[in-house]
Amino acid sequence: MPLTTLGVGGREATERIDRQIKSGRIDFGGRMFAAMLFSSLALALLVLVVLFADVFGAGIGVFTTRAESFLSGGLRTKADSAGVFQAIRGTFWIAVFTVVLAFPIGVATAVYLEEYAHKGRLTRFLDLNIRNLAGVPSIVYGILGLTIFVKHLKSFTGGATPISAGITLAILVLPIVIITSAEALRAVPGTLREAGFGVGATRWEVCRTLVLPYALPGIITGTVLALARAIGEAAPILLIGAVTGLLPGQEGLLDPSQLTERFTALPVVIADWARTPRAGFDELAAAAIIVMLVLVMAMNTFAIILRSHFERKRN
Amino acid sequence: MVMTAKPVECGPVEEISLPSSIVVTPAAPLPKVVFGARDVSVYYGDFRAVRDVNVDVYEHQITAFIGPSGCGKTTVLRCFNRMNDLIDAARVEGSVTYRGVDLYHRDVNPVEVRRRIGMVFQKPNPFPKSIYENVAYGPKVAGIKGNMDDIVEKALRSAGLWDEVKSRLKVSGMSLSGGQQQRLCIARAIATEPEVLLMDEPCSALDPIATARIEDLMQQIKNEFTIVIVTHNMQQAARVSDRTAFFTTEVNSESDTRTGLLVEVDETDKIFSKPSDERTENYVTGRFG
């Protein structure tokens, strides 16, 4: 661009300043850093794409040849007639139990810790331990479930049933629900609480009408992430006694009588099929993975819809 | 008129047997004392934020708290409606009375206190709800019976906001401008018909025009309410208040902490023309702070 106005010091000064402020525009260090960040992202995405492509390539054949019998069939020893219906059913009921138990207990715990408890040594200690619990390997929860719910509380849970598995996984994800809910509550502006107390609301009213509605989108997101983790766990429910190989029950998806029967679930079935050496089972495992991915994605979509609904309500 | 005499603690009188929480102030000349603070100190943990505050707040007057940052004026204001209770480590010493009743007696219900003593905060903080619901919230939680539409309209009229929002009461309170939001907060505070309004730097986030509107509003509503306002704006205190309390800070050389204290409280004219304390004079003439 031509220089049209000369400043103090005349053309010479203007040219000097022009050179100075236009030099060093290319920030090499910064660009390299950005490139590094981008390649990390690309690598992560690449792994995901390869994984998806591999699974879809292996499993899609099952859907093109016998989608219906695969989705409605039960566990079989023959690859051409085995299906995932019993596994979907089991995973569904485990998810129901997990949500019904972990959501209210987790949110209530978080509300107590954040809104009611006096911040002191005890709450810091509890907080730290909840964080530690979130890092305990899932197999440990499996052993807990096996000992307590399958053996000791057999009269209540019926032994190796979806009830035992659901309760165990609810306990497994409870710390995650508590932590994410507590974080959502902490993100509620203090001025909102003050406004409520300032017009004479009680703590319970402030919680119920102001704080919880504000924190709800975050709480829901946390809960769904926790649920996605729960339904992907194979190790604890294997210990609890999820069935592989053959499972006789043929109840419908919503039939409650299955709650006291033996069960199976998607991640267990996937693990079992994937290590079955006979022909056809690798493809079945891949197809079952596709089913599970679709389920998890559906859940996440539902969570996003819920979240944006409550966010719109909030603003 | 400088400080009124200290109240006399009365034991139970035989005929009417007052509860021990009642402190009777000696026959004070009109106007009536709404708040009396005697030797009040506030601590956050071991840290003493403000000490030895003695001040009376009179009915239907605007009392301003002025002073440099960190002098404890907001802290003292929040003693008057037990707002400091919400901070775990905060502790109040001394006596704060509201119409003769010890506000910190263990039988006092802070929720009931806050319904009578409304508060407007530094930053406009409407609820993320509609304009209508913002105003109706207080009366609702207080269980006030009556036509809610009328209550909301009355409060919005008193806050000088009705004409601007009457056609869009269902719109979110967050969508208003800053000045409108603050008047909405005032409407919300007066909807429960409190006796006192505590205002904590209510104009610090507002432009001069919005500030002028709030100041006009304060003059209009002071016949109905007693107002205590914290402000760091001396001109504002001079313009709006009847009485002014000047706070300052002193540095504790041992612990390198600062504690606020009340220097003097008097008629606003006197504080700004011939204060009795040199520190006040230095502050109001701009030589300090």
PDB file of N, CA and C in Angstrom, chain A residues 117-120 191-203 205-206 209-210 213-214 313-315, chain B residues 78 81 83 85-86 88 111 114-115 117-119 121 123 125-129 137-138 141 172 188-189 192:
ATOM      1  N   ALA A 117     -22.128 -29.424  52.991  1.00  0.00           N
ATOM      2  CA  ALA A 117     -21.053 -29.738  53.925  1.00  0.00           C
ATOM      3  C   ALA A 117     -20.165 -28.523  54.156  1.00  0.00           C
ATOM      4  N   HIS A 118     -19.725 -28.342  55.391  1.00  0.00           N
ATOM      5  CA  HIS A 118     -18.751 -27.300  55.667  1.00  0.00           C
ATOM      6  C   HIS A 118     -17.428 -27.705  55.046  1.00  0.00           C
ATOM      7  N   LYS A 119     -16.824 -26.755  54.355  1.00  0.00           N
ATOM      8  CA  LYS A 119     -15.548 -27.058  53.712  1.00  0.00           C
ATOM      9  C   LYS A 119     -14.466 -27.153  54.787  1.00  0.00           C
ATOM     10  N   GLY A 120     -14.025 -28.360  55.023  1.00  0.00           N
ATOM     11  CA  GLY A 120     -13.000 -28.526  56.047  1.00  0.00           C
ATOM     12  C   GLY A 120     -12.136 -29.723  55.724  1.00  0.00           C
ATOM     13  N   THR A 191     -22.687 -15.724  42.638  1.00  0.00           N
ATOM     14  CA  THR A 191     -23.637 -14.601  42.690  1.00  0.00           C
ATOM     15  C   THR A 191     -25.075 -15.095  42.558  1.00  0.00           C
ATOM     16  N   LEU A 192     -25.250 -16.224  41.881  1.00  0.00           N
ATOM     17  CA  LEU A 192     -26.599 -16.773  41.734  1.00  0.00           C
ATOM     18  C   LEU A 192     -27.123 -17.249  43.087  1.00  0.00           C
ATOM     19  N   ARG A 193     -26.261 -17.939  43.827  1.00  0.00           N
ATOM     20  CA  ARG A 193     -26.667 -18.397  45.159  1.00  0.00           C
ATOM     21  C   ARG A 193     -26.948 -17.195  46.055  1.00  0.00           C
ATOM     22  N   GLU A 194     -26.054 -16.210  46.019  1.00  0.00           N
ATOM     23  CA  GLU A 194     -26.246 -15.010  46.849  1.00  0.00           C
ATOM     24  C   GLU A 194     -27.570 -14.341  46.542  1.00  0.00           C
ATOM     25  N   ALA A 195     -27.893 -14.258  45.248  1.00  0.00           N
ATOM     26  CA  ALA A 195     -29.151 -13.627  44.862  1.00  0.00           C
ATOM     27  C   ALA A 195     -30.325 -14.364  45.500  1.00  0.00           C
ATOM     28  N   GLY A 196     -30.248 -15.690  45.477  1.00  0.00           N
ATOM     29  CA  GLY A 196     -31.320 -16.485  46.059  1.00  0.00           C
ATOM     30  C   GLY A 196     -31.416 -16.298  47.564  1.00  0.00           C
ATOM     31  N   PHE A 197     -30.270 -16.417  48.240  1.00  0.00           N
ATOM     32  CA  PHE A 197     -30.285 -16.224  49.694  1.00  0.00           C
ATOM     33  C   PHE A 197     -30.723 -14.806  50.031  1.00  0.00           C
ATOM     34  N   GLY A 198     -30.325 -13.859  49.202  1.00  0.00           N
ATOM     35  CA  GLY A 198     -30.605 -12.450  49.457  1.00  0.00           C
ATOM     36  C   GLY A 198     -32.093 -12.122  49.491  1.00  0.00           C
ATOM     37  N   VAL A 199     -32.916 -12.874  48.737  1.00  0.00           N
ATOM     38  CA  VAL A 199     -34.353 -12.607  48.807  1.00  0.00           C
ATOM     39  C   VAL A 199     -35.046 -13.538  49.793  1.00  0.00           C
ATOM     40  N   GLY A 200     -34.259 -14.244  50.583  1.00  0.00           N
ATOM     41  CA  GLY A 200     -34.865 -15.024  51.658  1.00  0.00           C
ATOM     42  C   GLY A 200     -35.221 -16.453  51.290  1.00  0.00           C
ATOM     43  N   ALA A 201     -34.490 -17.029  50.321  1.00  0.00           N
ATOM     44  CA  ALA A 201     -34.723 -18.439  50.012  1.00  0.00           C
ATOM     45  C   ALA A 201     -33.907 -19.292  50.981  1.00  0.00           C
ATOM     46  N   THR A 202     -34.416 -20.474  51.294  1.00  0.00           N
ATOM     47  CA  THR A 202     -33.658 -21.398  52.140  1.00  0.00           C
ATOM     48  C   THR A 202     -32.625 -22.108  51.267  1.00  0.00           C
ATOM     49  N   ARG A 203     -31.707 -22.803  51.923  1.00  0.00           N
ATOM     50  CA  ARG A 203     -30.670 -23.508  51.171  1.00  0.00           C
ATOM     51  C   ARG A 203     -31.289 -24.503  50.191  1.00  0.00           C
ATOM     52  N   GLU A 205     -34.259 -24.353  48.833  1.00  0.00           N
ATOM     53  CA  GLU A 205     -34.887 -23.645  47.712  1.00  0.00           C
ATOM     54  C   GLU A 205     -33.847 -23.141  46.721  1.00  0.00           C
ATOM     55  N   VAL A 206     -32.742 -22.632  47.250  1.00  0.00           N
ATOM     56  CA  VAL A 206     -31.668 -22.159  46.373  1.00  0.00           C
ATOM     57  C   VAL A 206     -31.139 -23.318  45.536  1.00  0.00           C
ATOM     58  N   THR A 209     -34.199 -24.651  43.015  1.00  0.00           N
ATOM     59  CA  THR A 209     -34.732 -23.780  41.977  1.00  0.00           C
ATOM     60  C   THR A 209     -33.664 -23.008  41.220  1.00  0.00           C
ATOM     61  N   LEU A 210     -32.471 -22.889  41.784  1.00  0.00           N
ATOM     62  CA  LEU A 210     -31.452 -22.084  41.108  1.00  0.00           C
ATOM     63  C   LEU A 210     -30.212 -22.891  40.749  1.00  0.00           C
ATOM     64  N   PRO A 213     -30.920 -26.480  38.482  1.00  0.00           N
ATOM     65  CA  PRO A 213     -31.233 -26.231  37.074  1.00  0.00           C
ATOM     66  C   PRO A 213     -30.038 -25.682  36.296  1.00  0.00           C
ATOM     67  N   TYR A 214     -29.245 -24.851  36.965  1.00  0.00           N
ATOM     68  CA  TYR A 214     -28.081 -24.283  36.278  1.00  0.00           C
ATOM     69  C   TYR A 214     -27.039 -25.362  35.998  1.00  0.00           C
ATOM     70  N   LYS A 313     -33.300 -23.814  28.304  1.00  0.00           N
ATOM     71  CA  LYS A 313     -34.223 -23.482  29.393  1.00  0.00           C
ATOM     72  C   LYS A 313     -33.546 -22.556  30.401  1.00  0.00           C
ATOM     73  N   ARG A 314     -32.238 -22.803  30.591  1.00  0.00           N
ATOM     74  CA  ARG A 314     -31.494 -22.053  31.587  1.00  0.00           C
ATOM     75  C   ARG A 314     -31.308 -20.607  31.164  1.00  0.00           C
ATOM     76  N   ASN A 315     -31.084 -20.420  29.833  1.00  0.00           N
ATOM     77  CA  ASN A 315     -30.798 -19.038  29.420  1.00  0.00           C
ATOM     78  C   ASN A 315     -32.089 -18.375  29.015  1.00  0.00           C
TER      79      ASN A 315
ATOM     80  N   ARG B  78     -22.780  -6.821  55.054  1.00  0.00           N
ATOM     81  CA  ARG B  78     -23.288  -8.192  54.991  1.00  0.00           C
ATOM     82  C   ARG B  78     -23.562  -8.776  56.369  1.00  0.00           C
ATOM     83  N   ASN B  81     -27.646  -8.558  57.178  1.00  0.00           N
ATOM     84  CA  ASN B  81     -28.662  -9.553  56.806  1.00  0.00           C
ATOM     85  C   ASN B  81     -28.109 -10.976  56.890  1.00  0.00           C
ATOM     86  N   MET B  83     -25.563 -12.316  55.765  1.00  0.00           N
ATOM     87  CA  MET B  83     -25.025 -12.866  54.529  1.00  0.00           C
ATOM     88  C   MET B  83     -23.659 -13.499  54.776  1.00  0.00           C
ATOM     89  N   ASP B  85     -22.959 -15.432  56.976  1.00  0.00           N
ATOM     90  CA  ASP B  85     -23.159 -16.829  57.382  1.00  0.00           C
ATOM     91  C   ASP B  85     -22.780 -17.792  56.269  1.00  0.00           C
ATOM     92  N   LEU B  86     -22.901 -17.320  55.023  1.00  0.00           N
ATOM     93  CA  LEU B  86     -22.688 -18.225  53.896  1.00  0.00           C
ATOM     94  C   LEU B  86     -21.215 -18.524  53.687  1.00  0.00           C
ATOM     95  N   ASP B  88     -18.069 -20.068  55.252  1.00  0.00           N
ATOM     96  CA  ASP B  88     -17.831 -20.987  56.365  1.00  0.00           C
ATOM     97  C   ASP B  88     -16.954 -20.390  57.454  1.00  0.00           C
ATOM     98  N   VAL B 111     -32.922 -16.851  57.331  1.00  0.00           N
ATOM     99  CA  VAL B 111     -33.799 -16.767  56.160  1.00  0.00           C
ATOM    100  C   VAL B 111     -34.877 -15.713  56.394  1.00  0.00           C
ATOM    101  N   ARG B 114     -33.421 -12.243  56.094  1.00  0.00           N
ATOM    102  CA  ARG B 114     -33.173 -11.776  54.725  1.00  0.00           C
ATOM    103  C   ARG B 114     -34.453 -11.432  53.997  1.00  0.00           C
ATOM    104  N   ARG B 115     -35.590 -11.961  54.473  1.00  0.00           N
ATOM    105  CA  ARG B 115     -36.846 -11.553  53.855  1.00  0.00           C
ATOM    106  C   ARG B 115     -37.214 -10.135  54.252  1.00  0.00           C
ATOM    107  N   ILE B 117     -34.809  -7.885  55.191  1.00  0.00           N
ATOM    108  CA  ILE B 117     -33.690  -6.996  54.874  1.00  0.00           C
ATOM    109  C   ILE B 117     -33.159  -7.423  53.507  1.00  0.00           C
ATOM    110  N   GLY B 118     -33.635  -6.746  52.468  1.00  0.00           N
ATOM    111  CA  GLY B 118     -33.286  -7.116  51.104  1.00  0.00           C
ATOM    112  C   GLY B 118     -31.891  -6.655  50.742  1.00  0.00           C
ATOM    113  N   MET B 119     -31.349  -7.255  49.673  1.00  0.00           N
ATOM    114  CA  MET B 119     -29.989  -6.896  49.298  1.00  0.00           C
ATOM    115  C   MET B 119     -29.872  -6.746  47.785  1.00  0.00           C
ATOM    116  N   PHE B 121     -26.795  -6.394  44.888  1.00  0.00           N
ATOM    117  CA  PHE B 121     -25.369  -6.723  44.859  1.00  0.00           C
ATOM    118  C   PHE B 121     -24.591  -5.846  43.888  1.00  0.00           C
ATOM    119  N   LYS B 123     -22.597  -6.609  41.283  1.00  0.00           N
ATOM    120  CA  LYS B 123     -22.848  -6.866  39.872  1.00  0.00           C
ATOM    121  C   LYS B 123     -24.300  -7.281  39.742  1.00  0.00           C
ATOM    122  N   ASN B 125     -27.241  -9.343  39.264  1.00  0.00           N
ATOM    123  CA  ASN B 125     -27.259 -10.809  39.206  1.00  0.00           C
ATOM    124  C   ASN B 125     -28.670 -11.350  39.121  1.00  0.00           C
ATOM    125  N   PRO B 126     -29.402 -10.993  38.034  1.00  0.00           N
ATOM    126  CA  PRO B 126     -30.739 -11.570  37.899  1.00  0.00           C
ATOM    127  C   PRO B 126     -30.657 -13.089  37.771  1.00  0.00           C
ATOM    128  N   PHE B 127     -31.722 -13.769  38.181  1.00  0.00           N
ATOM    129  CA  PHE B 127     -31.779 -15.221  37.977  1.00  0.00           C
ATOM    130  C   PHE B 127     -31.890 -15.488  36.485  1.00  0.00           C
ATOM    131  N   PRO B 128     -31.373 -16.622  36.019  1.00  0.00           N
ATOM    132  CA  PRO B 128     -31.584 -16.958  34.597  1.00  0.00           C
ATOM    133  C   PRO B 128     -33.026 -17.392  34.359  1.00  0.00           C
ATOM    134  N   LYS B 129     -33.925 -16.522  34.673  1.00  0.00           N
ATOM    135  CA  LYS B 129     -35.364 -16.791  34.532  1.00  0.00           C
ATOM    136  C   LYS B 129     -35.998 -15.557  33.896  1.00  0.00           C
ATOM    137  N   TYR B 137     -40.001 -14.422  42.462  1.00  0.00           N
ATOM    138  CA  TYR B 137     -39.282 -15.474  43.206  1.00  0.00           C
ATOM    139  C   TYR B 137     -39.341 -15.274  44.719  1.00  0.00           C
ATOM    140  N   GLY B 138     -39.002 -14.071  45.155  1.00  0.00           N
ATOM    141  CA  GLY B 138     -38.976 -13.789  46.597  1.00  0.00           C
ATOM    142  C   GLY B 138     -40.334 -13.996  47.264  1.00  0.00           C
ATOM    143  N   VAL B 141     -41.135 -17.808  47.484  1.00  0.00           N
ATOM    144  CA  VAL B 141     -40.480 -18.602  48.531  1.00  0.00           C
ATOM    145  C   VAL B 141     -40.913 -18.129  49.922  1.00  0.00           C
ATOM    146  N   SER B 172     -36.250 -13.339  29.235  1.00  0.00           N
ATOM    147  CA  SER B 172     -35.249 -13.587  30.281  1.00  0.00           C
ATOM    148  C   SER B 172     -34.708 -12.280  30.856  1.00  0.00           C
ATOM    149  N   ARG B 188     -36.699  -7.067  42.422  1.00  0.00           N
ATOM    150  CA  ARG B 188     -36.736  -8.394  43.039  1.00  0.00           C
ATOM    151  C   ARG B 188     -36.577  -8.272  44.554  1.00  0.00           C
ATOM    152  N   ALA B 189     -35.676  -7.356  44.969  1.00  0.00           N
ATOM    153  CA  ALA B 189     -35.434  -7.210  46.402  1.00  0.00           C
ATOM    154  C   ALA B 189     -36.629  -6.573  47.109  1.00  0.00           C
ATOM    155  N   THR B 192     -40.525  -8.537  48.114  1.00  0.00           N
ATOM    156  CA  THR B 192     -40.901  -9.205  49.360  1.00  0.00           C
ATOM    157  C   THR B 192     -41.270  -8.174  50.435  1.00  0.00           C
TER     158      THR B 192
END
